[in-house]
Amino acid sequence: MSLIQTFSQQCLYSSYPTPGPYVPVKLRVSCYSPASPAERSEMRFGLPSKGRMAADTLDLLKACQLSVRQVNPRQYVAEIPELPNLEVWFQRPKDVVKKLVSGDLDLGIVGLDTVSEYGQGNEDLIIVHNALEYGECRLSLAIPKYGIFESINSMRELAQMPQWTASKPLRVATGFTYLGPKFLKESGLKHATFSTADGALEAAPAMGIADAIVDLVSSGTTLRENNLKEIEGGVLLESQAVLVASRRSLTQRTGVLDTVHEILERLEAHLRAVGQYLVTANMRGSSAEEVAERILSQELLSGLQGPTVSPIFCKRDGEVAVDYYGIDICVPKKSLYKSIQQLRTIGGSGVLTCPLTYIFDEETTRWRELLLKLGL
Ligand SMILES: Nc1ncnc2c1ncn2[C@@H]1O[C@H](COP(=O)(O)OP(=O)(O)OP(=O)(O)O)[C@@H](O)[C@H]1O
Ligand SMILES: O=P(O)(O)OC[C@H]1O[C@H](OP(=O)(O)OP(=O)(O)O)[C@H](O)[C@@H]1O
Ligand SMILES: [Mg+2]
């Protein structure tokens, strides 16, 4: 097959599978019988089976004490022992989205770019957590730095180039055959055609196959190495890993909403805690308020809501007395050493630090937003 398929050919491939039974080809466990969305009672969680998202997704779940138990890496079904009645299915990222739409999965983790491309605005897809803090990239239009594009630096300038006509449109290579055309249409670039390829899109302009590309950019190295540039107004989407669920499953399938609540709480509590340290120390003082005042006079020691200051009771001359206070503060890892220095200057001693696993807040904003979206 040639590097680039034409857009019309690609359209044939991108139609959704019809909803219904899904029989995994490589499944070696016989206890999983195929069931239609309406028949099955277990919840299904789709995770990326390959690519850069796969390992990071498993790592994130593990950090939330939701380790995925997979008997062997070629087996596409697994479980999370902490979450009963839930099956994990490993699928290509785009298939996670397609199967959420068809009702063969209930929840999934993939990049927002994949949800937007393959979900195509489908209202059944609900982003439950929009920032899992990995897989960060952007979907961007890029053009060559050289030739007729040398002085073109914005989408407006690109759209106004006299070169693009009905008979000689701008040729765009992209794997994003839904988002790409939609974006160019909205940008006022009337004359554009699209072709698609599975990878190495950045080569298309130099090979003379395309004038521009729409592809994912992270560090920008691939574009730079291929003499391409992004332009003002050319970012279609900022993406990172997200937790996505099917509205139908959330509202109709027993247990899905509760499970999503638990997963969401663990994700939020973990992501809040990442990079945070708990610092405990002792401080001599005349009262808890006086100690708190000293701590709050330091820029880095205000903690999440403020320091916890607790009296340390000791026995002096047969009486209970308080000379020292124990303090607990949360500080970001990047300012840990500076915080300890500040603590010492105001009399802190016996300083202990430990990384935090979870910070559970009151009910999370995302949960409230989800209930609102579901009309609950
Ligand atoms: N360079 C990148 N840096 C960070 N995240 C990226 C990058 N490229 C892609 N991603 C994110 O990772 C997701 C998976 O990309 P990946 O390239 O691993 O899989 P794929 O493109 O679906 O598979 P393949 O490239 O093997 O066809 C993308 O949908 C996107 O959200
Ligand atoms: O801005 P950068 O950090 O250079 O990353 C961007 C590249 O990463 C992705 O490709 P990937 O590595 O997934 O290869 P692929 O084209 O085979 O999907 C994307 O399609 C870009 O080519
Ligand atoms: Mg890729």
CSV table of C-alpha atoms and ligand atoms in Angstrom, one decimal:
chain,number,residue,atom,x,y,z
A,1,MET,CA,0.0,0.0,0.0
A,2,SER,CA,1.3,3.5,-0.7
A,3,LEU,CA,2.3,5.8,2.1
A,4,ILE,CA,-0.8,7.9,1.7
A,5,GLN,CA,-4.3,6.6,1.1
A,6,THR,CA,-6.7,9.1,-0.3
A,7,PHE,CA,-9.4,10.5,2.0
A,8,SER,CA,-12.3,8.8,0.3
A,9,GLN,CA,-10.6,5.4,0.6
A,10,GLN,CA,-10.0,6.1,4.3
A,11,CYS,CA,-13.7,6.8,4.8
A,12,LEU,CA,-14.5,3.3,4.0
A,13,TYR,CA,-12.3,2.1,6.8
A,14,SER,CA,-13.5,4.5,9.4
A,15,SER,CA,-17.2,3.4,9.5
A,16,TYR,CA,-18.2,2.1,13.0
A,17,PRO,CA,-18.6,-1.5,13.6
A,18,THR,CA,-22.3,-2.5,14.1
A,19,PRO,CA,-23.1,-2.7,17.8
A,20,GLY,CA,-23.4,-6.2,19.1
A,21,PRO,CA,-21.4,-9.2,20.3
A,22,TYR,CA,-17.7,-9.0,20.3
A,23,VAL,CA,-15.7,-12.1,20.3
A,24,PRO,CA,-12.0,-11.5,21.1
A,25,VAL,CA,-9.8,-13.5,18.7
A,26,LYS,CA,-6.9,-14.2,21.1
A,27,LEU,CA,-9.0,-14.8,24.2
A,28,ARG,CA,-7.7,-17.9,26.0
A,29,VAL,CA,-10.1,-17.8,28.9
A,30,SER,CA,-13.3,-19.8,28.1
A,31,CYS,CA,-15.4,-18.3,30.9
A,32,TYR,CA,-16.0,-15.1,29.0
A,33,SER,CA,-19.0,-15.6,26.8
A,34,PRO,CA,-19.9,-13.0,24.2
A,35,ALA,CA,-22.8,-10.9,25.3
A,36,SER,CA,-24.6,-8.0,23.7
A,37,PRO,CA,-24.5,-4.7,25.6
A,38,ALA,CA,-28.1,-5.3,26.9
A,39,GLU,CA,-27.4,-8.8,28.0
A,40,ARG,CA,-24.1,-8.6,29.9
A,41,SER,CA,-24.0,-7.8,33.6
A,42,GLU,CA,-20.3,-7.0,34.0
A,43,MET,CA,-18.9,-3.6,33.5
A,44,ARG,CA,-16.2,-3.2,30.8
A,45,PHE,CA,-13.2,-0.8,31.1
A,46,GLY,CA,-11.2,-0.3,27.9
A,47,LEU,CA,-7.5,0.4,28.2
A,48,PRO,CA,-4.9,1.0,25.4
A,49,SER,CA,-3.4,-2.3,24.4
A,50,LYS,CA,-0.3,-0.8,22.8
A,51,GLY,CA,1.4,2.4,22.0
A,52,ARG,CA,2.8,5.1,24.4
A,53,MET,CA,-0.4,5.3,26.4
A,54,ALA,CA,-0.5,1.6,27.4
A,55,ALA,CA,2.3,1.5,30.1
A,56,ASP,CA,1.5,4.9,31.5
A,57,THR,CA,-2.2,4.0,32.0
A,58,LEU,CA,-1.3,0.8,33.9
A,59,ASP,CA,1.2,2.8,36.0
A,60,LEU,CA,-1.4,5.4,36.8
A,61,LEU,CA,-3.9,2.8,37.9
A,62,LYS,CA,-1.3,1.0,40.0
A,63,ALA,CA,-0.5,4.3,41.7
A,64,CYS,CA,-4.2,4.6,42.6
A,65,GLN,CA,-4.0,1.0,44.1
A,66,LEU,CA,-6.1,-0.2,41.1
A,67,SER,CA,-3.5,-2.6,39.7
A,68,VAL,CA,-4.6,-4.5,36.6
A,69,ARG,CA,-4.1,-8.2,36.9
A,70,GLN,CA,-3.3,-9.7,33.5
A,71,VAL,CA,-2.4,-13.3,33.3
A,72,ASN,CA,-0.2,-12.8,30.3
A,73,PRO,CA,0.5,-9.8,28.0
A,74,ARG,CA,-1.1,-11.4,25.0
A,75,GLN,CA,-4.4,-11.8,26.8
A,76,TYR,CA,-6.8,-9.0,26.0
A,77,VAL,CA,-9.0,-9.4,29.1
A,78,ALA,CA,-7.9,-8.7,32.6
A,79,GLU,CA,-9.2,-7.6,36.0
A,80,ILE,CA,-8.7,-5.1,38.7
A,81,PRO,CA,-9.2,-7.1,41.9
A,82,GLU,CA,-10.1,-3.9,43.8
A,83,LEU,CA,-13.1,-3.3,41.5
A,84,PRO,CA,-15.5,-6.3,41.5
A,85,ASN,CA,-17.7,-7.1,38.5
A,86,LEU,CA,-15.4,-5.1,36.2
A,87,GLU,CA,-13.6,-6.5,33.2
A,88,VAL,CA,-10.6,-4.8,31.7
A,89,TRP,CA,-10.3,-5.1,27.9
A,90,PHE,CA,-7.1,-4.1,26.1
A,91,GLN,CA,-7.9,-2.5,22.8
A,92,ARG,CA,-6.2,-0.1,20.4
A,93,PRO,CA,-7.0,3.5,21.5
A,94,LYS,CA,-9.4,4.1,18.6
A,95,ASP,CA,-11.2,0.9,19.3
A,96,VAL,CA,-11.7,1.9,22.9
A,97,VAL,CA,-13.7,4.9,21.6
A,98,LYS,CA,-15.5,3.0,18.9
A,99,LYS,CA,-16.6,0.3,21.4
A,100,LEU,CA,-17.8,2.9,23.9
A,101,VAL,CA,-20.0,4.3,21.2
A,102,SER,CA,-21.3,0.9,20.2
A,103,GLY,CA,-22.0,-0.1,23.8
A,104,ASP,CA,-19.4,-2.9,24.0
A,105,LEU,CA,-17.4,-0.9,26.6
A,106,ASP,CA,-18.7,1.2,29.4
A,107,LEU,CA,-15.6,3.2,30.3
A,108,GLY,CA,-12.1,3.8,29.0
A,109,ILE,CA,-8.9,5.7,29.2
A,110,VAL,CA,-7.4,7.2,26.0
A,111,GLY,CA,-6.1,10.5,24.7
A,112,LEU,CA,-8.6,13.3,24.2
A,113,ASP,CA,-7.5,13.5,20.5
A,114,THR,CA,-8.7,9.9,20.0
A,115,VAL,CA,-12.0,10.6,21.8
A,116,SER,CA,-12.6,13.7,19.6
A,117,GLU,CA,-11.6,12.0,16.4
A,118,TYR,CA,-13.5,8.7,16.7
A,119,GLY,CA,-16.3,10.0,19.0
A,120,GLN,CA,-17.1,12.7,16.4
A,121,GLY,CA,-19.1,14.7,19.0
A,122,ASN,CA,-21.3,11.8,20.0
A,123,GLU,CA,-23.3,12.9,23.0
A,124,ASP,CA,-23.1,9.5,24.6
A,125,LEU,CA,-19.5,10.0,25.4
A,126,ILE,CA,-18.8,11.8,28.6
A,127,ILE,CA,-15.4,12.9,29.7
A,128,VAL,CA,-15.3,12.1,33.4
A,129,HIS,CA,-11.7,13.2,34.1
A,130,ASN,CA,-10.2,15.5,31.5
A,131,ALA,CA,-6.6,15.7,32.8
A,132,LEU,CA,-4.8,12.5,33.8
A,133,GLU,CA,-1.5,14.3,33.3
A,134,TYR,CA,0.2,12.0,30.7
A,135,GLY,CA,0.1,11.7,26.9
A,136,GLU,CA,0.3,15.5,26.7
A,137,CYS,CA,0.4,16.6,23.1
A,138,ARG,CA,-1.5,18.9,20.7
A,139,LEU,CA,-3.1,18.3,17.4
A,140,SER,CA,-1.6,20.9,15.0
A,141,LEU,CA,-1.5,21.9,11.4
A,142,ALA,CA,2.1,22.2,10.1
A,143,ILE,CA,3.5,23.5,6.9
A,144,PRO,CA,7.0,23.6,5.4
A,145,LYS,CA,9.4,26.3,6.5
A,146,TYR,CA,10.6,26.7,3.0
A,147,GLY,CA,9.3,27.6,-0.5
A,148,ILE,CA,6.0,29.3,-0.9
A,149,PHE,CA,5.3,28.9,2.8
A,150,GLU,CA,8.4,30.7,4.0
A,151,SER,CA,6.6,33.9,5.0
A,152,ILE,CA,3.3,32.2,6.1
A,153,ASN,CA,2.9,32.3,9.8
A,154,SER,CA,-0.8,32.1,10.6
A,155,MET,CA,-3.9,30.2,9.5
A,156,ARG,CA,-5.3,33.5,8.2
A,157,GLU,CA,-2.2,34.0,5.9
A,158,LEU,CA,-2.5,30.3,4.8
A,159,ALA,CA,-6.2,30.7,3.9
A,160,GLN,CA,-5.5,33.9,2.0
A,161,MET,CA,-2.7,32.4,-0.2
A,162,PRO,CA,-3.8,32.8,-3.9
A,163,GLN,CA,-2.4,29.3,-4.7
A,164,TRP,CA,-5.4,27.4,-3.4
A,165,THR,CA,-8.2,27.1,-5.9
A,166,ALA,CA,-10.9,24.5,-6.7
A,167,SER,CA,-8.7,22.9,-9.3
A,168,LYS,CA,-5.5,23.1,-7.2
A,169,PRO,CA,-6.5,22.8,-3.5
A,170,LEU,CA,-4.2,22.7,-0.5
A,171,ARG,CA,-3.3,19.1,0.0
A,172,VAL,CA,-3.3,18.0,3.7
A,173,ALA,CA,-2.1,14.7,4.9
A,174,THR,CA,-3.6,13.6,8.2
A,175,GLY,CA,-4.6,10.6,10.3
A,176,PHE,CA,-7.4,12.8,11.7
A,177,THR,CA,-9.8,12.5,8.9
A,178,TYR,CA,-12.8,13.9,10.9
A,179,LEU,CA,-11.1,16.7,12.9
A,180,GLY,CA,-8.8,17.8,10.1
A,181,PRO,CA,-11.4,18.7,7.4
A,182,LYS,CA,-13.7,20.1,10.1
A,183,PHE,CA,-11.0,22.5,11.3
A,184,LEU,CA,-10.0,23.7,7.9
A,185,LYS,CA,-13.6,24.3,7.0
A,186,GLU,CA,-14.0,26.3,10.2
A,187,SER,CA,-10.8,28.2,9.4
A,188,GLY,CA,-12.2,29.5,6.1
A,189,LEU,CA,-9.9,27.5,3.9
A,190,LYS,CA,-12.3,26.5,1.2
A,191,HIS,CA,-10.0,24.7,-1.2
A,192,ALA,CA,-8.4,21.7,0.6
A,193,THR,CA,-8.2,18.0,0.0
A,194,PHE,CA,-7.2,15.3,2.4
A,195,SER,CA,-5.2,12.2,2.3
A,196,THR,CA,-4.2,9.9,5.1
A,197,ALA,CA,-1.4,7.6,6.2
A,198,ASP,CA,-0.7,5.4,9.3
A,199,GLY,CA,2.5,7.1,10.3
A,200,ALA,CA,5.5,9.2,9.4
A,201,LEU,CA,3.1,11.9,8.1
A,202,GLU,CA,5.9,14.5,8.5
A,203,ALA,CA,7.6,13.0,5.4
A,204,ALA,CA,4.6,13.8,3.1
A,205,PRO,CA,5.5,17.5,2.3
A,206,ALA,CA,9.1,16.7,1.5
A,207,MET,CA,8.0,13.8,-0.7
A,208,GLY,CA,5.7,16.1,-2.6
A,209,ILE,CA,2.6,14.2,-1.5
A,210,ALA,CA,1.1,17.0,0.6
A,211,ASP,CA,1.4,20.7,1.2
A,212,ALA,CA,0.5,20.6,4.9
A,213,ILE,CA,-0.1,18.0,7.6
A,214,VAL,CA,-2.4,17.8,10.6
A,215,ASP,CA,-0.7,15.6,13.3
A,216,LEU,CA,0.1,15.3,16.9
A,217,VAL,CA,3.0,17.4,18.2
A,218,SER,CA,4.6,17.0,21.6
A,219,SER,CA,8.2,18.2,21.9
A,220,GLY,CA,8.1,19.5,18.3
A,221,THR,CA,11.3,17.6,17.4
A,222,THR,CA,9.7,15.5,14.6
A,223,LEU,CA,8.4,18.7,12.9
A,224,ARG,CA,11.8,20.5,13.3
A,225,GLU,CA,13.7,17.5,12.0
A,226,ASN,CA,11.5,17.5,8.9
A,227,ASN,CA,11.7,21.2,8.2
A,228,LEU,CA,8.1,21.9,9.2
A,229,LYS,CA,6.5,24.6,11.4
A,230,GLU,CA,3.4,25.2,13.3
A,231,ILE,CA,1.5,28.5,12.7
A,232,GLU,CA,-0.6,30.8,14.7
A,233,GLY,CA,-4.2,29.6,15.0
A,234,GLY,CA,-3.1,26.2,13.8
A,235,VAL,CA,-3.7,24.1,17.0
A,236,LEU,CA,-6.9,22.0,16.6
A,237,LEU,CA,-6.8,20.5,20.1
A,238,GLU,CA,-4.8,20.2,23.3
A,239,SER,CA,-4.8,16.6,24.4
A,240,GLN,CA,-3.8,14.4,27.3
A,241,ALA,CA,-5.1,11.1,28.7
A,242,VAL,CA,-8.7,11.3,29.8
A,243,LEU,CA,-11.2,9.0,31.5
A,244,VAL,CA,-14.3,8.7,29.3
A,245,ALA,CA,-17.6,6.8,29.9
A,246,SER,CA,-20.7,6.1,28.0
A,247,ARG,CA,-23.7,8.0,29.2
A,248,ARG,CA,-26.0,5.0,28.6
A,249,SER,CA,-23.8,2.8,30.8
A,250,LEU,CA,-23.6,5.4,33.5
A,251,THR,CA,-27.3,5.8,33.7
A,252,GLN,CA,-28.6,2.4,32.8
A,253,ARG,CA,-26.0,-0.3,33.8
A,254,THR,CA,-26.1,-1.3,37.4
A,255,GLY,CA,-22.9,-0.4,39.3
A,256,VAL,CA,-21.2,1.7,36.6
A,257,LEU,CA,-21.9,5.1,38.2
A,258,ASP,CA,-20.6,3.8,41.6
A,259,THR,CA,-17.5,2.3,40.1
A,260,VAL,CA,-16.8,5.5,38.1
A,261,HIS,CA,-17.2,7.5,41.4
A,262,GLU,CA,-14.6,5.3,43.1
A,263,ILE,CA,-12.2,5.5,40.1
A,264,LEU,CA,-12.6,9.2,39.9
A,265,GLU,CA,-12.1,9.7,43.6
A,266,ARG,CA,-8.9,7.7,43.5
A,267,LEU,CA,-7.6,9.4,40.4
A,268,GLU,CA,-8.3,12.9,41.8
A,269,ALA,CA,-6.8,12.1,45.2
A,270,HIS,CA,-3.7,10.6,43.6
A,271,LEU,CA,-3.2,13.3,41.1
A,272,ARG,CA,-3.6,15.9,43.8
A,273,ALA,CA,-1.0,14.2,45.8
A,274,VAL,CA,1.6,13.7,43.1
A,275,GLY,CA,4.7,15.8,43.9
A,276,GLN,CA,3.4,16.7,47.3
A,277,TYR,CA,5.2,15.9,50.5
A,278,LEU,CA,4.0,15.8,54.1
A,279,VAL,CA,6.4,17.7,56.4
A,280,THR,CA,6.1,17.1,60.1
A,281,ALA,CA,8.2,18.9,62.7
A,282,ASN,CA,8.3,20.0,66.3
A,283,MET,CA,8.4,23.7,67.4
A,284,ARG,CA,8.7,25.3,70.7
A,285,GLY,CA,6.0,27.9,71.4
A,286,SER,CA,3.8,29.7,73.9
A,287,SER,CA,0.5,28.7,72.2
A,288,ALA,CA,-0.8,27.0,69.0
A,289,GLU,CA,-1.8,30.4,67.6
A,290,GLU,CA,1.7,31.9,68.2
A,291,VAL,CA,3.3,28.9,66.5
A,292,ALA,CA,0.8,29.1,63.6
A,293,GLU,CA,1.6,32.8,63.2
A,294,ARG,CA,5.3,32.1,62.9
A,295,ILE,CA,4.7,29.4,60.3
A,296,LEU,CA,2.3,31.5,58.2
A,297,SER,CA,4.9,34.3,58.1
A,298,GLN,CA,6.9,32.1,55.8
A,299,GLU,CA,5.9,32.1,52.1
A,300,LEU,CA,6.3,28.3,51.5
A,301,LEU,CA,4.6,27.0,54.7
A,302,SER,CA,0.9,27.7,54.2
A,303,GLY,CA,0.1,24.1,53.3
A,304,LEU,CA,-3.2,23.2,51.6
A,305,GLN,CA,-5.5,25.0,53.9
A,306,GLY,CA,-3.0,26.1,56.5
A,307,PRO,CA,-0.7,24.3,58.9
A,308,THR,CA,-2.0,21.8,61.5
A,309,VAL,CA,-0.6,22.7,64.9
A,310,SER,CA,-1.1,20.3,67.8
A,311,PRO,CA,0.1,20.5,71.3
A,312,ILE,CA,2.7,17.9,72.5
A,313,PHE,CA,1.8,17.1,76.1
A,314,CYS,CA,4.6,16.3,78.5
A,315,LYS,CA,4.8,15.9,82.3
A,316,ARG,CA,6.8,18.5,84.2
A,317,ASP,CA,6.9,18.6,88.0
A,318,GLY,CA,4.0,16.2,88.1
A,319,GLU,CA,1.9,18.5,85.9
A,320,VAL,CA,0.8,18.2,82.3
A,321,ALA,CA,2.5,20.9,80.3
A,322,VAL,CA,2.9,22.0,76.7
A,323,ASP,CA,6.3,23.4,75.6
A,324,TYR,CA,6.3,22.0,72.1
A,325,TYR,CA,3.8,21.8,69.2
A,326,GLY,CA,3.8,19.2,66.4
A,327,ILE,CA,3.1,20.7,63.0
A,328,ASP,CA,2.0,19.1,59.7
A,329,ILE,CA,2.2,20.9,56.4
A,330,CYS,CA,1.9,19.8,52.8
A,331,VAL,CA,4.6,21.2,50.5
A,332,PRO,CA,5.3,20.6,46.8
A,333,LYS,CA,8.4,18.5,46.2
A,334,LYS,CA,10.0,21.2,44.1
A,335,SER,CA,10.1,23.5,47.1
A,336,LEU,CA,10.7,20.8,49.7
A,337,TYR,CA,14.3,21.8,50.7
A,338,LYS,CA,13.5,25.5,50.7
A,339,SER,CA,10.5,24.9,52.9
A,340,ILE,CA,12.6,22.9,55.4
A,341,GLN,CA,15.1,25.7,55.5
A,342,GLN,CA,12.3,28.2,56.2
A,343,LEU,CA,10.9,25.9,58.9
A,344,ARG,CA,14.3,25.7,60.6
A,345,THR,CA,14.7,29.5,60.6
A,346,ILE,CA,11.6,29.8,62.7
A,347,GLY,CA,12.6,27.1,65.2
A,348,GLY,CA,11.4,23.9,63.6
A,349,SER,CA,13.3,20.7,64.7
A,350,GLY,CA,13.0,17.0,64.2
A,351,VAL,CA,11.7,17.5,60.6
A,352,LEU,CA,10.3,14.4,58.9
A,353,THR,CA,9.1,14.2,55.3
A,354,CYS,CA,7.2,11.7,53.3
A,355,PRO,CA,5.7,11.6,49.9
A,356,LEU,CA,1.9,11.6,49.8
A,357,THR,CA,-0.1,8.9,48.1
A,358,TYR,CA,-3.6,10.5,48.2
A,359,ILE,CA,-5.1,13.8,49.1
A,360,PHE,CA,-8.8,13.2,49.5
A,361,ASP,CA,-10.9,16.4,49.3
A,362,GLU,CA,-14.5,16.9,50.0
A,363,GLU,CA,-16.7,15.7,47.1
A,364,THR,CA,-14.8,16.6,44.0
A,365,THR,CA,-15.9,19.2,41.4
A,366,ARG,CA,-15.6,16.7,38.6
A,367,TRP,CA,-18.1,14.3,40.3
A,368,ARG,CA,-20.6,17.1,40.8
A,369,GLU,CA,-20.1,18.1,37.1
A,370,LEU,CA,-20.7,14.5,36.1
A,371,LEU,CA,-24.0,14.3,38.0
A,372,LEU,CA,-25.0,17.6,36.5
A,373,LYS,CA,-24.3,16.3,33.0
A,374,LEU,CA,-26.3,13.2,33.7
A,375,GLY,CA,-29.2,15.2,35.1
A,376,LEU,CA,-28.9,13.4,38.5
B,1,LIG,N1,4.5,12.4,20.7
B,1,LIG,C1,3.6,12.3,21.6
B,1,LIG,N2,3.8,12.7,22.9
B,1,LIG,C2,2.8,12.5,23.8
B,1,LIG,N3,1.7,11.9,23.6
B,1,LIG,C3,1.4,11.5,22.3
B,1,LIG,C4,2.4,11.6,21.3
B,1,LIG,N4,1.9,11.0,20.2
B,1,LIG,C5,0.7,10.5,20.5
B,1,LIG,N5,0.4,10.8,21.8
B,1,LIG,C6,-0.8,10.4,22.6
B,1,LIG,O1,-0.8,9.0,22.7
B,1,LIG,C7,-1.9,8.4,22.1
B,1,LIG,C8,-1.5,7.1,21.5
B,1,LIG,O2,-0.5,7.3,20.5
B,1,LIG,P1,0.4,6.2,20.0
B,1,LIG,O3,1.3,6.7,18.9
B,1,LIG,O4,1.1,5.5,21.1
B,1,LIG,O5,-0.6,5.2,19.4
B,1,LIG,P2,-1.3,5.2,18.0
B,1,LIG,O6,-0.8,6.4,17.2
B,1,LIG,O7,-2.7,5.0,18.3
B,1,LIG,O8,-0.7,3.9,17.5
B,1,LIG,P3,0.4,3.8,16.3
B,1,LIG,O9,1.2,5.0,16.4
B,1,LIG,O10,1.2,2.6,16.7
B,1,LIG,O11,-0.5,3.6,15.2
B,1,LIG,C9,-2.3,9.5,21.1
B,1,LIG,O12,-3.7,9.3,20.8
B,1,LIG,C10,-2.1,10.7,21.8
B,1,LIG,O13,-3.1,11.0,22.7
B,2,LIG,O1,6.6,16.4,18.7
B,2,LIG,P1,7.3,15.1,19.0
B,2,LIG,O2,7.7,14.9,20.4
B,2,LIG,O3,8.4,14.9,18.0
B,2,LIG,O4,6.2,14.0,18.7
B,2,LIG,C1,5.4,14.0,17.6
B,2,LIG,C2,5.3,12.7,16.9
B,2,LIG,O5,4.8,11.7,17.9
B,2,LIG,C3,3.8,10.9,17.2
B,2,LIG,O6,4.3,9.9,16.4
B,2,LIG,P2,4.7,8.5,17.0
B,2,LIG,O7,6.0,8.6,17.7
B,2,LIG,O8,3.6,8.0,17.9
B,2,LIG,O9,4.9,7.6,15.8
B,2,LIG,P3,3.7,7.2,14.7
B,2,LIG,O10,3.8,8.3,13.7
B,2,LIG,O11,4.2,5.9,14.2
B,2,LIG,O12,2.4,7.2,15.4
B,2,LIG,C4,3.2,11.9,16.3
B,2,LIG,O13,2.5,11.3,15.3
B,2,LIG,C5,4.4,12.7,15.8
B,2,LIG,O14,4.9,12.1,14.7
B,3,MG,MG,1.6,7.3,17.1
